[in-house]
Short mmCIF file of C-alpha atoms (C1' of nucleotides) in Angstrom, two decimals:
data_model
loop_
_atom_site.label_atom_id
_atom_site.label_comp_id
_atom_site.label_asym_id
_atom_site.label_seq_id
_atom_site.Cartn_x
_atom_site.Cartn_y
_atom_site.Cartn_z
CA MET A 1 0.10 -0.34 -0.04
CA PRO A 2 1.72 3.21 -1.07
CA GLN A 3 2.94 5.25 1.77
CA LYS A 4 0.65 8.46 1.60
CA SER A 5 -0.50 8.12 -1.48
CA ALA A 6 0.55 11.67 -2.61
CA ARG A 7 -0.80 15.15 -2.81
CA PRO A 8 -1.56 16.71 -6.43
CA ARG A 9 1.73 16.12 -8.33
CA PRO A 10 3.27 18.38 -11.17
CA ASP A 11 2.15 15.95 -13.92
CA ALA A 12 4.75 13.14 -14.50
CA ASP A 13 8.39 14.73 -15.01
CA SER A 14 7.33 18.24 -16.39
CA ALA A 15 9.33 21.20 -15.63
CA PRO A 16 9.27 23.34 -12.62
CA THR A 17 6.31 26.04 -13.35
CA GLN A 18 8.47 28.97 -12.85
CA GLU A 19 12.26 29.34 -13.81
CA ARG A 20 14.60 30.60 -11.03
CA HIS A 21 16.16 34.01 -11.17
CA THR A 22 19.05 33.10 -8.91
CA ALA A 23 21.07 29.95 -9.47
CA PRO A 24 21.03 27.81 -6.30
CA ALA A 25 23.64 27.52 -4.45
CA GLY A 26 24.17 23.79 -4.51
CA ASP A 27 24.00 23.78 -8.00
CA LEU A 28 26.88 26.36 -8.05
CA VAL A 29 29.18 24.23 -5.77
CA TYR A 30 28.54 21.42 -7.89
CA GLN A 31 29.31 23.10 -11.35
CA GLU A 32 32.11 25.12 -9.86
CA VAL A 33 34.11 22.08 -8.27
CA LYS A 34 33.23 19.99 -11.06
CA ALA A 35 34.86 21.78 -13.45
CA ARG A 36 37.84 22.57 -11.42
CA ILE A 37 37.98 18.77 -11.30
CA LEU A 38 37.73 18.04 -15.32
CA ASP A 39 40.10 20.77 -15.85
CA HIS A 40 42.82 19.92 -13.18
CA ARG A 41 42.61 22.90 -11.14
CA LEU A 42 41.79 20.33 -8.81
CA GLU A 43 44.22 17.25 -8.93
CA GLY A 44 43.23 13.77 -8.21
CA GLY A 45 44.63 12.75 -5.09
CA ALA A 46 43.96 16.45 -3.36
CA LEU A 47 41.71 16.58 -0.09
CA ILE A 48 39.49 19.47 0.11
CA SER A 49 37.38 20.41 2.95
CA GLU A 50 33.58 21.84 2.80
CA GLY A 51 34.64 25.09 4.65
CA ASP A 52 37.54 25.88 1.97
CA ILE A 53 35.12 25.73 -0.53
CA ALA A 54 32.22 27.64 1.27
CA ALA A 55 34.47 30.25 2.20
CA GLU A 56 35.63 30.67 -1.33
CA LEU A 57 32.28 30.37 -3.15
CA GLN A 58 30.61 32.59 -0.40
CA VAL A 59 28.02 29.96 0.56
CA SER A 60 27.57 28.26 3.86
CA ARG A 61 28.65 24.81 4.09
CA THR A 62 25.06 23.16 3.58
CA PRO A 63 25.06 23.67 -0.04
CA VAL A 64 28.51 22.85 -0.28
CA ARG A 65 27.77 19.50 1.36
CA GLU A 66 24.99 19.14 -1.19
CA GLY A 67 27.47 19.42 -4.18
CA PHE A 68 29.95 17.27 -2.58
CA VAL A 69 27.31 14.40 -2.06
CA ARG A 70 26.44 14.88 -6.01
CA LEU A 71 29.83 14.62 -6.97
CA GLN A 72 30.68 11.54 -4.62
CA ALA A 73 27.52 9.87 -6.07
CA GLU A 74 28.77 10.44 -9.65
CA GLY A 75 32.39 8.86 -8.65
CA TRP A 76 34.60 12.20 -8.71
CA MET A 77 35.13 12.24 -5.09
CA THR A 78 35.07 10.15 -1.90
CA LEU A 79 33.67 11.65 1.26
CA TYR A 80 35.65 10.55 4.58
CA PRO A 81 33.85 11.44 7.84
CA LYS A 82 35.22 14.02 9.84
CA ARG A 83 38.33 14.14 7.23
CA GLY A 84 37.44 15.64 4.21
CA ALA A 85 36.62 15.03 0.47
CA LEU A 86 39.49 13.26 -1.40
CA ILE A 87 39.22 13.84 -5.26
CA ARG A 88 39.37 10.46 -6.77
CA GLN A 89 42.39 9.54 -9.02
CA ALA A 90 41.74 8.80 -12.61
CA GLY A 91 42.70 5.33 -11.94
CA PRO A 92 45.38 3.14 -14.10
CA ASN A 93 42.71 1.52 -16.12
CA GLU A 94 40.40 4.37 -16.61
CA ALA A 95 41.83 5.36 -19.93
CA ARG A 96 41.53 1.89 -21.36
CA ASP A 97 37.82 1.40 -19.85
CA VAL A 98 36.68 4.58 -21.05
CA VAL A 99 37.90 3.90 -24.67
CA GLU A 100 36.42 0.31 -24.57
CA ALA A 101 32.96 1.39 -23.07
CA ARG A 102 32.89 4.25 -25.85
CA ILE A 103 33.19 1.44 -28.55
CA VAL A 104 31.06 -0.68 -27.06
CA VAL A 105 28.20 1.84 -26.59
CA GLU A 106 28.63 3.77 -29.94
CA SER A 107 28.75 0.54 -31.89
CA HIS A 108 25.84 -0.55 -30.35
CA ALA A 109 24.00 2.96 -31.14
CA VAL A 110 25.22 2.35 -34.89
CA GLU A 111 23.59 -1.09 -35.14
CA ALA A 112 20.46 0.14 -33.58
CA ILE A 113 20.25 3.07 -35.76
CA THR A 114 20.94 1.41 -38.82
CA THR A 115 18.72 -1.77 -38.61
CA SER A 116 15.89 0.79 -37.72
CA GLY A 117 16.41 2.35 -41.04
CA HIS A 118 17.71 5.58 -39.85
CA GLY A 119 21.38 5.26 -41.13
CA GLN A 120 21.04 7.87 -43.94
CA GLU A 121 19.23 10.42 -41.90
CA VAL A 122 21.76 10.26 -39.28
CA ALA A 123 24.55 10.21 -41.55
CA ASP A 124 23.28 13.39 -42.93
CA GLU A 125 22.83 15.00 -39.34
CA LEU A 126 26.51 14.02 -38.61
CA ARG A 127 27.93 15.36 -41.91
CA GLU A 128 26.21 18.61 -40.79
CA LEU A 129 28.12 18.68 -37.76
CA ILE A 130 31.37 17.76 -39.50
CA ARG A 131 30.67 20.85 -41.80
CA THR A 132 30.21 23.44 -38.69
CA GLN A 133 33.20 21.83 -36.93
CA SER A 134 35.34 22.35 -40.08
CA GLU A 135 34.13 25.91 -40.11
CA ALA A 136 34.96 26.36 -36.39
CA LEU A 137 38.83 24.97 -37.46
CA ASP A 138 38.84 27.39 -40.32
CA ALA A 139 37.62 30.32 -37.86
CA GLY A 140 40.57 29.26 -35.34
CA ASN A 141 38.00 28.15 -32.73
CA HIS A 142 39.57 25.41 -31.18
CA ASP A 143 37.09 25.53 -27.95
CA ASP A 144 34.16 24.85 -30.29
CA PHE A 145 36.07 22.53 -32.43
CA ALA A 146 36.60 20.38 -29.33
CA GLU A 147 33.02 20.46 -28.43
CA ILE A 148 31.42 19.60 -31.76
CA ASP A 149 33.83 16.51 -31.59
CA ALA A 150 32.30 15.67 -28.46
CA ASP A 151 28.70 16.29 -30.15
CA PHE A 152 29.21 14.13 -32.98
CA HIS A 153 29.85 10.88 -31.06
CA GLN A 154 27.10 11.84 -28.34
CA HIS A 155 24.70 12.60 -31.56
CA ILE A 156 24.95 8.85 -32.50
CA VAL A 157 24.23 7.66 -28.97
CA LEU A 158 21.33 10.14 -28.67
CA ARG A 159 20.04 9.01 -31.96
CA ALA A 160 19.99 5.63 -31.07
CA GLY A 161 17.34 6.52 -28.18
CA ASN A 162 18.62 4.23 -25.19
CA GLY A 163 18.12 6.68 -22.36
CA LEU A 164 20.49 4.47 -20.05
CA PHE A 165 22.96 4.65 -22.54
CA ILE A 166 22.64 8.28 -22.98
CA ASP A 167 23.16 8.92 -19.77
CA PHE A 168 26.17 6.43 -19.17
CA PHE A 169 27.66 8.10 -22.40
CA ASP A 170 27.34 11.43 -20.78
CA ASN A 171 29.61 10.15 -17.77
CA LEU A 172 32.04 8.63 -20.22
CA LYS A 173 32.52 12.11 -21.91
CA ASP A 174 33.15 13.94 -18.68
CA ARG A 175 35.68 11.27 -18.12
CA GLN A 176 37.46 11.79 -21.26
CA ARG A 177 37.30 15.31 -20.97
CA ARG A 178 39.41 15.28 -17.72
CA MET A 179 42.00 12.71 -19.15
CA SER A 180 42.63 14.82 -22.14
CA ALA A 181 41.87 18.18 -20.69
CA ARG A 182 45.62 19.35 -21.17
CA SER A 183 45.75 18.81 -24.82
CA VAL A 184 44.54 21.51 -27.45
CA TRP A 185 43.90 20.93 -31.25
CA LYS A 186 46.26 23.43 -32.23
CA SER A 187 47.78 21.69 -34.82
CA SER A 188 45.29 21.99 -37.91
CA GLU A 189 46.95 19.23 -39.45
CA LYS A 190 45.82 16.60 -36.39
CA ALA A 191 42.37 18.47 -36.48
CA GLU A 192 42.00 17.58 -40.12
CA THR A 193 42.74 14.07 -39.39
CA VAL A 194 39.79 13.86 -36.77
CA LEU A 195 37.74 15.42 -39.36
CA ALA A 196 38.73 12.91 -41.76
CA HIS A 197 37.98 10.07 -39.53
CA HIS A 198 34.65 11.37 -38.67
CA ARG A 199 33.73 11.63 -42.57
CA GLU A 200 34.43 7.87 -42.76
CA LEU A 201 32.38 7.13 -39.69
CA ALA A 202 29.65 8.92 -41.29
CA ASP A 203 29.75 7.20 -44.45
CA LEU A 204 30.18 3.63 -42.60
CA ILE A 205 26.63 4.60 -41.15
CA ALA A 206 25.19 5.39 -44.20
CA ALA A 207 26.41 2.29 -45.76
CA GLY A 208 24.98 0.18 -42.79
CA ASP A 209 28.58 -1.35 -41.86
CA VAL A 210 28.37 -1.67 -38.24
CA VAL A 211 31.65 -3.85 -38.14
CA GLY A 212 33.47 -1.45 -40.13
CA PHE A 213 32.37 1.21 -37.97
CA LYS A 214 33.45 -0.77 -34.96
CA GLN A 215 37.02 -0.94 -36.26
CA ARG A 216 37.24 2.75 -37.55
CA LEU A 217 35.99 3.93 -33.98
CA GLY A 218 38.68 1.73 -32.49
CA THR A 219 41.37 3.03 -34.69
CA HIS A 220 40.38 6.58 -34.08
CA LEU A 221 39.84 6.73 -30.36
CA ASN A 222 43.23 4.96 -29.70
CA GLU A 223 44.91 7.39 -32.58
CA VAL A 224 43.44 10.13 -30.90
CA HIS A 225 44.29 8.83 -27.68
CA HIS A 226 47.93 8.23 -28.35
CA ARG A 227 48.56 11.51 -29.41
CA LEU A 228 47.63 12.85 -26.07
CA LEU A 229 49.11 10.60 -23.82
CA PRO A 230 52.78 9.67 -24.66
CA MET B 1 48.18 25.45 -10.89
CA PRO B 2 46.60 23.37 -7.98
CA GLN B 3 44.12 25.08 -5.76
CA LYS B 4 45.97 24.59 -2.34
CA SER B 5 47.60 21.85 -2.89
CA ALA B 6 46.19 19.44 -0.25
CA ARG B 7 46.96 18.66 3.25
CA PRO B 8 48.66 15.04 3.88
CA ARG B 9 45.84 12.80 2.22
CA PRO B 10 44.63 9.68 3.13
CA ASP B 11 46.56 7.41 0.95
CA ALA B 12 44.89 7.31 -2.56
CA ASP B 13 41.24 5.91 -1.97
CA SER B 14 42.10 3.75 1.06
CA ALA B 15 39.76 2.80 3.54
CA PRO B 16 38.61 5.34 6.47
CA THR B 17 40.82 4.54 9.70
CA GLN B 18 38.07 3.48 11.75
CA GLU B 19 34.98 1.98 10.94
CA ARG B 20 31.73 3.56 12.58
CA HIS B 21 29.64 1.71 14.96
CA THR B 22 26.50 3.84 14.31
CA ALA B 23 25.47 3.87 10.92
CA PRO B 24 25.23 7.51 9.34
CA ALA B 25 21.90 8.81 8.99
CA GLY B 26 21.98 10.16 5.57
CA ASP B 27 22.99 6.38 4.41
CA LEU B 28 19.79 5.21 6.34
CA VAL B 29 17.80 7.72 4.48
CA TYR B 30 19.25 6.60 1.30
CA GLN B 31 18.95 3.12 1.55
CA GLU B 32 15.57 3.22 3.13
CA VAL B 33 13.80 5.26 0.67
CA LYS B 34 15.68 3.72 -2.19
CA ALA B 35 14.25 0.23 -0.66
CA ARG B 36 10.85 1.77 -0.76
CA ILE B 37 11.25 2.71 -4.45
CA LEU B 38 12.40 -0.67 -5.75
CA ASP B 39 9.55 -2.27 -4.11
CA HIS B 40 6.57 -0.11 -4.81
CA ARG B 41 6.10 1.12 -1.24
CA LEU B 42 6.81 4.43 -3.02
CA GLU B 43 5.21 4.28 -6.34
CA GLY B 44 6.52 6.30 -9.35
CA GLY B 45 4.67 9.66 -9.51
CA ALA B 46 4.60 10.15 -5.82
CA LEU B 47 5.56 13.35 -4.58
CA ILE B 48 7.19 13.45 -1.05
CA SER B 49 8.80 15.92 1.35
CA GLU B 50 11.70 15.98 3.19
CA GLY B 51 9.38 16.41 6.26
CA ASP B 52 7.72 13.34 5.90
CA ILE B 53 10.70 11.42 5.67
CA ALA B 54 12.49 13.04 8.22
CA ALA B 55 9.80 12.55 10.81
CA GLU B 56 9.11 9.00 9.84
CA LEU B 57 12.84 8.01 10.36
CA GLN B 58 13.20 10.24 13.20
CA VAL B 59 16.15 12.21 11.76
CA SER B 60 16.53 15.91 11.05
CA ARG B 61 16.02 17.32 7.70
CA THR B 62 19.55 17.50 6.96
CA PRO B 63 20.54 13.98 6.15
CA VAL B 64 17.23 13.41 4.44
CA ARG B 65 18.38 15.94 2.19
CA GLU B 66 21.65 14.28 1.79
CA GLY B 67 19.67 11.17 0.62
CA PHE B 68 17.58 12.80 -1.51
CA VAL B 69 20.51 14.70 -3.41
CA ARG B 70 21.88 10.97 -3.70
CA LEU B 71 18.60 9.43 -5.35
CA GLN B 72 18.23 12.15 -7.71
CA ALA B 73 21.89 11.84 -8.77
CA GLU B 74 21.02 8.17 -9.35
CA GLY B 75 18.01 8.85 -11.39
CA TRP B 76 15.26 7.61 -8.89
CA MET B 77 13.68 11.22 -7.86
CA THR B 78 13.36 14.59 -9.34
CA LEU B 79 13.62 17.56 -6.78
CA TYR B 80 11.45 20.30 -7.50
CA PRO B 81 12.47 23.35 -5.83
CA LYS B 82 10.00 24.49 -2.94
CA ARG B 83 7.80 21.85 -4.25
CA GLY B 84 8.87 18.44 -3.00
CA ALA B 85 10.35 15.21 -4.48
CA LEU B 86 8.91 13.39 -7.26
CA ILE B 87 9.35 9.66 -7.50
CA ARG B 88 10.59 9.13 -11.08
CA GLN B 89 8.18 7.26 -13.33
CA ALA B 90 9.53 3.81 -14.77
CA GLY B 91 8.93 5.40 -18.30
CA PRO B 92 7.38 3.47 -21.58
CA ASN B 93 10.64 2.42 -22.87
CA GLU B 94 12.64 1.69 -19.82
CA ALA B 95 11.93 -2.23 -19.76
CA ARG B 96 13.15 -2.33 -23.39
CA ASP B 97 16.07 -0.29 -22.56
CA VAL B 98 17.40 -2.08 -19.69
CA VAL B 99 17.11 -5.72 -21.55
CA GLU B 100 18.93 -3.90 -24.73
CA ALA B 101 21.40 -2.48 -21.95
CA ARG B 102 21.84 -5.65 -20.68
CA ILE B 103 22.32 -7.72 -23.76
CA VAL B 104 25.09 -5.27 -25.21
CA VAL B 105 27.00 -5.19 -21.68
CA GLU B 106 27.01 -8.89 -20.59
CA SER B 107 27.76 -9.90 -24.21
CA HIS B 108 30.68 -7.62 -24.53
CA ALA B 109 31.68 -8.86 -21.22
CA VAL B 110 31.75 -12.54 -22.38
CA GLU B 111 33.63 -11.30 -25.31
CA ALA B 112 36.36 -9.55 -23.26
CA ILE B 113 36.41 -12.62 -21.14
CA THR B 114 36.86 -15.52 -23.79
CA THR B 115 39.31 -13.41 -25.68
CA SER B 116 41.51 -12.94 -22.79
CA GLY B 117 41.46 -16.70 -22.13
CA HIS B 118 39.31 -16.88 -18.88
CA GLY B 119 36.47 -18.53 -20.46
CA GLN B 120 36.61 -21.88 -18.69
CA GLU B 121 37.52 -20.38 -15.61
CA VAL B 122 34.63 -17.88 -15.39
CA ALA B 123 32.29 -20.49 -16.78
CA ASP B 124 33.52 -22.92 -13.96
CA GLU B 125 32.59 -20.13 -11.51
CA LEU B 126 29.20 -19.62 -12.80
CA ARG B 127 28.50 -23.54 -12.72
CA GLU B 128 29.52 -23.02 -8.94
CA LEU B 129 27.06 -20.12 -8.70
CA ILE B 130 23.98 -22.18 -10.68
CA ARG B 131 24.99 -25.05 -8.16
CA THR B 132 24.13 -22.93 -5.00
CA GLN B 133 21.16 -21.36 -6.77
CA SER B 134 19.63 -25.04 -7.29
CA GLU B 135 20.20 -25.77 -3.72
CA ALA B 136 18.23 -22.58 -2.73
CA LEU B 137 15.50 -23.87 -5.09
CA ASP B 138 15.32 -27.08 -3.31
CA ALA B 139 15.35 -25.39 0.13
CA GLY B 140 12.45 -23.47 -0.86
CA ASN B 141 14.52 -20.16 -0.44
CA HIS B 142 13.01 -17.98 -3.15
CA ASP B 143 14.45 -14.59 -1.89
CA ASP B 144 17.94 -16.40 -1.95
CA PHE B 145 17.10 -17.90 -5.68
CA ALA B 146 16.52 -14.57 -6.77
CA GLU B 147 19.36 -12.73 -5.35
CA ILE B 148 21.61 -15.49 -6.76
CA ASP B 149 19.90 -15.14 -10.35
CA ALA B 150 21.12 -11.41 -10.21
CA ASP B 151 24.82 -12.56 -8.98
CA PHE B 152 25.00 -14.80 -11.76
CA HIS B 153 24.72 -11.92 -14.57
CA GLN B 154 26.45 -9.41 -12.09
CA HIS B 155 29.39 -12.04 -11.91
CA ILE B 156 29.99 -12.03 -15.75
CA VAL B 157 30.50 -8.00 -15.72
CA LEU B 158 32.66 -8.20 -12.70
CA ARG B 159 35.03 -10.53 -14.26
CA ALA B 160 35.35 -8.47 -17.49
CA GLY B 161 37.12 -6.06 -15.04
CA ASN B 162 35.94 -2.59 -16.60
CA GLY B 163 35.12 -0.46 -13.78
CA LEU B 164 32.76 1.71 -15.80
CA PHE B 165 30.60 -1.13 -16.86
CA ILE B 166 30.60 -2.57 -13.36
CA ASP B 167 29.08 0.73 -12.09
CA PHE B 168 26.61 0.92 -14.85
CA PHE B 169 25.35 -2.49 -14.64
CA ASP B 170 24.67 -1.79 -10.99
CA ASN B 171 22.29 0.52 -12.31
CA LEU B 172 20.74 -1.81 -14.46
CA LYS B 173 20.33 -4.27 -11.97
CA ASP B 174 18.42 -1.86 -9.48
CA ARG B 175 16.16 -0.74 -12.26
CA GLN B 176 15.05 -4.57 -13.24
CA ARG B 177 14.25 -5.11 -9.59
CA ARG B 178 11.87 -2.27 -9.61
CA MET B 179 10.43 -3.57 -12.65
CA SER B 180 9.81 -7.04 -11.50
CA ALA B 181 9.61 -6.74 -8.01
CA ARG B 182 5.90 -7.98 -7.85
CA SER B 183 6.84 -11.19 -9.28
CA VAL B 184 8.62 -14.18 -7.51
CA TRP B 185 9.58 -17.35 -8.41
CA LYS B 186 7.16 -19.54 -7.07
CA SER B 187 6.71 -21.83 -9.60
CA SER B 188 9.48 -24.26 -9.49
CA GLU B 189 8.90 -25.28 -13.29
CA LYS B 190 9.90 -21.75 -14.11
CA ALA B 191 12.81 -21.69 -11.75
CA GLU B 192 13.90 -24.75 -13.71
CA THR B 193 13.88 -23.14 -16.99
CA VAL B 194 15.97 -20.36 -15.55
CA LEU B 195 18.49 -22.96 -14.11
CA ALA B 196 18.38 -24.59 -17.76
CA HIS B 197 19.27 -21.40 -19.27
CA HIS B 198 21.94 -20.39 -17.22
CA ARG B 199 23.35 -23.65 -17.44
CA GLU B 200 23.59 -23.07 -21.67
CA LEU B 201 24.85 -19.45 -20.83
CA ALA B 202 27.85 -21.12 -18.90
CA ASP B 203 28.12 -23.72 -21.26
CA LEU B 204 28.49 -21.13 -24.26
CA ILE B 205 31.06 -19.01 -22.37
CA ALA B 206 33.30 -22.08 -21.97
CA ALA B 207 32.92 -22.98 -25.68
CA GLY B 208 33.85 -19.15 -26.30
CA ASP B 209 30.67 -18.72 -28.38
CA VAL B 210 30.12 -14.89 -27.96
CA VAL B 211 27.41 -14.51 -31.01
CA GLY B 212 25.61 -17.66 -29.46
CA PHE B 213 25.72 -16.25 -26.11
CA LYS B 214 24.15 -13.14 -27.43
CA GLN B 215 21.26 -14.73 -29.02
CA ARG B 216 20.73 -17.04 -25.90
CA LEU B 217 20.83 -14.00 -23.47
CA GLY B 218 18.09 -12.31 -25.69
CA THR B 219 16.05 -14.93 -25.44
CA HIS B 220 16.58 -15.50 -21.89
CA LEU B 221 15.73 -12.07 -20.68
CA ASN B 222 12.69 -11.60 -23.06
CA GLU B 223 11.23 -14.93 -21.91
CA VAL B 224 11.72 -13.95 -18.39
CA HIS B 225 10.50 -10.82 -19.15
CA HIS B 226 7.54 -11.91 -20.46
CA ARG B 227 6.36 -13.87 -18.04
CA LEU B 228 6.39 -10.97 -15.87
CA LEU B 229 4.37 -8.19 -17.77
CA PRO B 230 1.95 -10.09 -19.22
"C1'" DA C 1 -21.55 32.17 -12.55
"C1'" DA C 2 -16.62 33.28 -13.62
"C1'" DT C 3 -12.79 35.44 -12.36
"C1'" DG C 4 -9.63 37.84 -9.96
"C1'" DT C 5 -6.96 38.10 -5.23
"C1'" DA C 6 -5.55 37.69 -0.55
"C1'" DC C 7 -3.76 34.40 2.27
"C1'" DA C 8 -2.95 30.30 4.95
"C1'" DA C 9 -0.52 26.19 4.83
"C1'" DC C 10 3.14 23.81 3.38
"C1'" DT C 11 7.89 23.06 1.02
"C1'" DT C 12 12.50 24.00 0.17
"C1'" DG C 13 17.05 26.93 0.68
"C1'" DT C 14 20.32 28.07 3.22
"C1'" DA C 15 23.02 29.72 7.46
"C1'" DT C 16 24.05 28.46 12.24
"C1'" DC C 17 24.59 26.18 16.32
"C1'" DT C 18 26.62 22.37 19.19
"C1'" DA C 19 28.45 17.68 19.29
"C1'" DT C 20 31.49 14.62 17.99
"C1'" DG C 21 35.44 12.17 15.52
"C1'" DT C 22 40.07 12.61 13.87
"C1'" DT C 23 44.95 14.45 13.31
"C1'" DG C 24 49.47 16.24 14.03
"C1'" DC C 25 52.10 17.85 17.54
"C1'" DG C 26 54.67 19.26 21.53
"C1'" DT C 27 55.09 17.62 26.19
"C1'" DT C 28 56.72 14.02 29.30
"C1'" DC C 29 58.45 9.79 30.56
"C1'" DA C 30 61.24 5.76 30.90
"C1'" DT D 1 66.59 8.95 21.94
"C1'" DG D 2 62.01 7.49 21.43
"C1'" DA D 3 57.43 5.99 22.61
"C1'" DA D 4 53.15 7.11 24.92
"C1'" DC D 5 50.04 10.65 26.05
"C1'" DG D 6 47.30 14.87 26.10
"C1'" DC D 7 45.54 18.35 23.99
"C1'" DA D 8 44.40 22.29 20.66
"C1'" DA D 9 43.07 22.80 15.80
"C1'" DC D 10 40.07 21.47 12.68
"C1'" DA D 11 36.57 18.69 9.85
"C1'" DT D 12 32.17 16.63 9.55
"C1'" DA D 13 27.28 15.16 11.36
"C1'" DG D 14 23.09 16.55 12.34
"C1'" DA D 15 19.51 19.44 14.38
"C1'" DT D 16 17.53 23.71 14.38
"C1'" DA D 17 16.20 28.35 12.98
"C1'" DC D 18 14.51 31.33 9.85
"C1'" DA D 19 13.62 33.35 5.18
"C1'" DA D 20 11.30 32.95 0.90
"C1'" DG D 21 8.76 30.27 -2.97
"C1'" DT D 22 4.29 27.74 -4.30
"C1'" DT D 23 -0.10 26.48 -4.26
"C1'" DG D 24 -4.61 25.70 -2.91
"C1'" DT D 25 -8.85 27.88 -1.26
"C1'" DA D 26 -11.93 30.96 0.40
"C1'" DC D 27 -13.87 35.36 -0.63
"C1'" DA D 28 -14.86 39.42 -2.77
"C1'" DT D 29 -15.79 41.39 -7.02
"C1'" DT D 30 -17.81 41.98 -11.70
#
DNA sequence: AATGTACAACTTGTATCTATGTTGCGTTCA
DNA sequence: TGAACGCAACATAGATACAAGTTGTACATT
């Protein structure tokens, strides 16, 4: 029997009636600390305290705690009672695990897309993305280039339509971002290589060649990765 | 440059020095509320408030809030400012998505296991699990039977060694649990069918037949599922 | 009757306060 | 010299206080 069987509810998963004009302090903490972890302003292994962040961000410790709990739930830090918050190390296998997981998830997404007959459609959307990414490169906008690069892969997973994989892939994206945060696509030669790879991947999707896609994606990710970590 | 570059740290991801003797109230809230969601004592669509849970569990709102934040991060509820916490609906595609994701993750795990040459080893471990599960059935212990059933599949993912997939699979397991919470393996005939399926799956792992495993797993999950959602 | 409005009840957001656990270091004692 | 002890500094856990947003309803107004 339901606990108390609910008051009028805001219509299953609808948006809040009114937007906030002031960002909640808890979200601020979450986003700010996560951003610092992803771009290595906070290094793995560092031990920080609620008080430090609270003072720096000019909020009380309560919303800091809220942010910390979220970050722990997502695996970015570990909370030690009465001790502090430890930023989690990347772990020796994480790079391998992320690449492996991406290959599995993205390849499956392509299979789902092609077997449902949306291969051409999605391939066209990806080519459009490649076009804008190419423009970003020409304009020298490296940040946009990197962002669209991530969008390309995410779009594939998005279009496959499995919400669980979509959420999981978000996590993978963040982890990859932390690992490759130090590198930028300054060399246009390397950037062109990435574009070429993406064009091939889009073609393979259009052709419905799932195994080909999987192989190419593997070489793509590994090649990108080896230019970053040597 | 590192923020403040850390005080002495408790040796990367080590356990806390001393165990607690009293369970933290925040964990209590998290586990209790999650349990209620998984077994439908809290239904999807219900709107609950921090105060209700706090009063019922005899703690203040602070740890309740902590638990709620964790539950939201894991996708079990949505927090609406000044309104309350809405238990998320299962979603019309969730059953399909969970099965799809499980097939992908488990099949990949088998591929990783067999290509690394641990197929026989893992198959033997699984057979041992099947043995204990069979004993639980004979003893009429349906709860243990269901638990070992979940362990069987989790073990495969565990042995593949990818920490990201392991965490993801935990999530899948909980979602499946919520969906099938109302059914029990009372019929020993159905239970025997499950055991037979698991034996076949173990055999396919031993034989290194990844595509065979994937197919069998698909029929297994769908068959199990169709007996639940008729 | 339909509509607009003021208000009471309820809920969260955040700050603050108290209690307690942990650590590091200086002091003491063998 | 070195180990044990005590204590101050620090950190979190949880409770509580208070401010502010949201909603349903009763009631006045048209």
